[in-house]
Coordinates of C-alpha atoms in Angstrom, one line a residue:
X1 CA 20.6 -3.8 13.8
X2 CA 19.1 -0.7 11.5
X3 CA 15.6 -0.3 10.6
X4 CA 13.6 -2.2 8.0
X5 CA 13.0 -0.3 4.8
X6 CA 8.9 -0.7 4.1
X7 CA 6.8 0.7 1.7
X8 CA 3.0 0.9 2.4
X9 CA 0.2 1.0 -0.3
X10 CA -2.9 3.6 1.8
X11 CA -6.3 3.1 -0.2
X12 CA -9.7 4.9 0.8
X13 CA -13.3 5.2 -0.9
X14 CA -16.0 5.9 1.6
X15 CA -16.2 9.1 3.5
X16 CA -13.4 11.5 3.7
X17 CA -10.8 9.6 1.5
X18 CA -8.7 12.2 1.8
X19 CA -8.7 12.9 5.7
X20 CA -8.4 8.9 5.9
X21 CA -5.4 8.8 4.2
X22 CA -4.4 11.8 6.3
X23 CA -5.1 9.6 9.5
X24 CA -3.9 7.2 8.6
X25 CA -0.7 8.3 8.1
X26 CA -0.7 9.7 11.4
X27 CA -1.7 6.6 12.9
X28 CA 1.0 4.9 12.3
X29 CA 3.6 7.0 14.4
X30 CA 6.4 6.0 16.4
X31 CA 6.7 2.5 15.5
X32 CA 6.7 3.2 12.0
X33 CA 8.6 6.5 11.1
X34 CA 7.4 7.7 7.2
X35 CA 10.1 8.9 5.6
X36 CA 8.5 9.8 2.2
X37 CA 4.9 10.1 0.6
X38 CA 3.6 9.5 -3.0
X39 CA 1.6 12.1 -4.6
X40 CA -2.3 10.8 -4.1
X41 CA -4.4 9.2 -7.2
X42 CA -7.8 8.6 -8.1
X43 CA -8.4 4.9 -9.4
X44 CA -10.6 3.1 -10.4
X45 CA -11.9 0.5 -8.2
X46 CA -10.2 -2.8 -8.8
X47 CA -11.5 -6.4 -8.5
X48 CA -15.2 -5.1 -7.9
X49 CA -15.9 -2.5 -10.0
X50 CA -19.6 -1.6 -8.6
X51 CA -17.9 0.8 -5.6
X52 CA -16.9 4.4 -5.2
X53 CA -13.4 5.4 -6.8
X54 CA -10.7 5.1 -4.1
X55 CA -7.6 7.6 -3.2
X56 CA -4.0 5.9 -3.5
X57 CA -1.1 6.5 -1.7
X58 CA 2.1 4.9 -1.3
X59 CA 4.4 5.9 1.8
X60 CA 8.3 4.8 2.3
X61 CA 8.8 3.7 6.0
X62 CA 11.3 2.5 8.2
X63 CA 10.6 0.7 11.3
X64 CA 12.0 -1.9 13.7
X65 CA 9.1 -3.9 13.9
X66 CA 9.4 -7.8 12.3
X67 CA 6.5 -8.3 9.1
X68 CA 4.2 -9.6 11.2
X69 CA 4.4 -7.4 14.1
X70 CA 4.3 -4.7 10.9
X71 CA 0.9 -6.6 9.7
X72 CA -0.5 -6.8 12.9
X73 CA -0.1 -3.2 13.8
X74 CA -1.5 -1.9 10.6
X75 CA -4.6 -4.2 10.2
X76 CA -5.1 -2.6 14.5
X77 CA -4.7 0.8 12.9
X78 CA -7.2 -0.1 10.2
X79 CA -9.9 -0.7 12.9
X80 CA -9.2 1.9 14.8
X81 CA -9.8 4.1 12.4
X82 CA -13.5 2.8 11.5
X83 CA -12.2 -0.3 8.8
X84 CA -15.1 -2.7 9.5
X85 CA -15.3 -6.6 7.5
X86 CA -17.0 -6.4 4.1
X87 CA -16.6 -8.3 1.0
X88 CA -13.5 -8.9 -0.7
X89 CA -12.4 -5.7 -2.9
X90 CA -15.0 -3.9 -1.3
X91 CA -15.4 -0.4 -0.5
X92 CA -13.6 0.6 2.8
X93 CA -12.5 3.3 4.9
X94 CA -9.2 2.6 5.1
X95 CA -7.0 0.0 3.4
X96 CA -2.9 -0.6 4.1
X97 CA -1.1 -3.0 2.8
X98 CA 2.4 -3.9 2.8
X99 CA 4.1 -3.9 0.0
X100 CA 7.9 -4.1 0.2
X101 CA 10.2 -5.0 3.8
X102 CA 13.2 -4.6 2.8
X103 CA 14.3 -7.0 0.1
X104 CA 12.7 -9.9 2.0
X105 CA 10.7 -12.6 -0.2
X106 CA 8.7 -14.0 2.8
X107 CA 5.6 -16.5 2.4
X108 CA 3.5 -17.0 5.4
X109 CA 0.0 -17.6 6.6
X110 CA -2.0 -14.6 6.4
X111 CA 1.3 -12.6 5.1
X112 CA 3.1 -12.6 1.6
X113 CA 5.8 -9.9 1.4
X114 CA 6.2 -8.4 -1.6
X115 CA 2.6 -8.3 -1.8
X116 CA 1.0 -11.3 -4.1
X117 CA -0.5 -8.7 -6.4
X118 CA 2.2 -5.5 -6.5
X119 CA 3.2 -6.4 -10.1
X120 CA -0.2 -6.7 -11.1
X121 CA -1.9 -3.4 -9.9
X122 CA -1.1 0.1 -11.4
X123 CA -3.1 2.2 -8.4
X124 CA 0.2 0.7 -6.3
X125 CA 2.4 0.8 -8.8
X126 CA 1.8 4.6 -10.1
X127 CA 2.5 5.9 -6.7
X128 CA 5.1 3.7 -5.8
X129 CA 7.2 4.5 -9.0
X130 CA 6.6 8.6 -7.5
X131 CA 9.0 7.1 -4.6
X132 CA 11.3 4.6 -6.1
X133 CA 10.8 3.9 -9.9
X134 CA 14.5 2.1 -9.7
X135 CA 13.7 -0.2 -6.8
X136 CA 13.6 -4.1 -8.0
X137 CA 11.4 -6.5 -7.1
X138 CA 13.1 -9.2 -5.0
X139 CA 11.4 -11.9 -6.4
X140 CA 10.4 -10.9 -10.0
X141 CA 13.6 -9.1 -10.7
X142 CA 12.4 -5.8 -12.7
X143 CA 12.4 -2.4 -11.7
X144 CA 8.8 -0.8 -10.3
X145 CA 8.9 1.1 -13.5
X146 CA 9.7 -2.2 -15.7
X147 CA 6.2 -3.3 -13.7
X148 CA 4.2 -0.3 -14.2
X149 CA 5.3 -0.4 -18.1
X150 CA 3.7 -3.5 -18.6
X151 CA 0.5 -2.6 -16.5
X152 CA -2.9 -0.4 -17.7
X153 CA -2.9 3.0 -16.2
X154 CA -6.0 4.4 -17.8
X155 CA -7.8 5.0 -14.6
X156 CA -5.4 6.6 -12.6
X157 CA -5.6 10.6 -12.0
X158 CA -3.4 12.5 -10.3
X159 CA -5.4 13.8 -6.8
X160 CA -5.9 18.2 -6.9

């Protein structure tokens, strides 16, 4: 059996975005090996829009661990590194999502893999399309830079 493919969406917009990204990253060692980074963005905030901008990252992964061993792990690394509950969209240390496992289409409780919204938001997309603009979504079909054509990317910078 080989290691799962994964890519990770990293999001921060209170404190040090930049070293929580950084820790994050970090964090995430041995069980999931990164095998590639994005450059980092600054978006806009996205669903509530009364928040801090937020750093975006998106890092390429592999790892042995099933998706929801994967989820579990991250959502522990996310509290560990100061992520308390807030409202939805709201501002937060330190945000990581999953975004791709491999070609898998999986629908679950508490897990949907690709990630429900992927197509839909550019501060993923942009960085992701840095690591893999040829990759195809499993389920939609199109190319991450198909996606990203069709998305707004106003309020995305490039990070220094």
């Amino acid at each position: 059996m080989k290691a799962a493919c994964v890519y990770l969406s990293l999001g921060s917009n209170l404190g040090d975005r930049l070293g929580n990204l950084n820790a994050a990253q970090l964090a995430l060692y041995p069980e999931i090996q990164v095998t590639q980074a994005s450059s980092i963005y600054e978006t806009e905030p996205w669903g509530l829009k009364e928040q801090p901008a937020f750093l975006n990252q998106v890092l390429r992964a592999e790892t042995w661990l099933a998706p929801q061993a994967l989820l579990s792990d991250l959502k522990h690394i996310e509290v560990k590194l100061g992520r308390v509950p807030s409202v939805r969209y709201g501002p937060r240390l330190i945000d990581i999502d999953i975004l791709l496992y491999d070609d898998l289409i999986l629908e679950l409780a508490g897990l949907s893999i690709p990630h429900p919204q992927l197509h839909r938001r550019a501060f993923v997309l942009v960085p992701l399309a840095d690591l893999a603009s040829g990759l195809r979504h499993p389920y939609l079909g199109k190319t991450v830079a198909e996606l990203l054509a069709a998305v707004d990317c106003s309020g995305i910078q490039p990070y220094q």
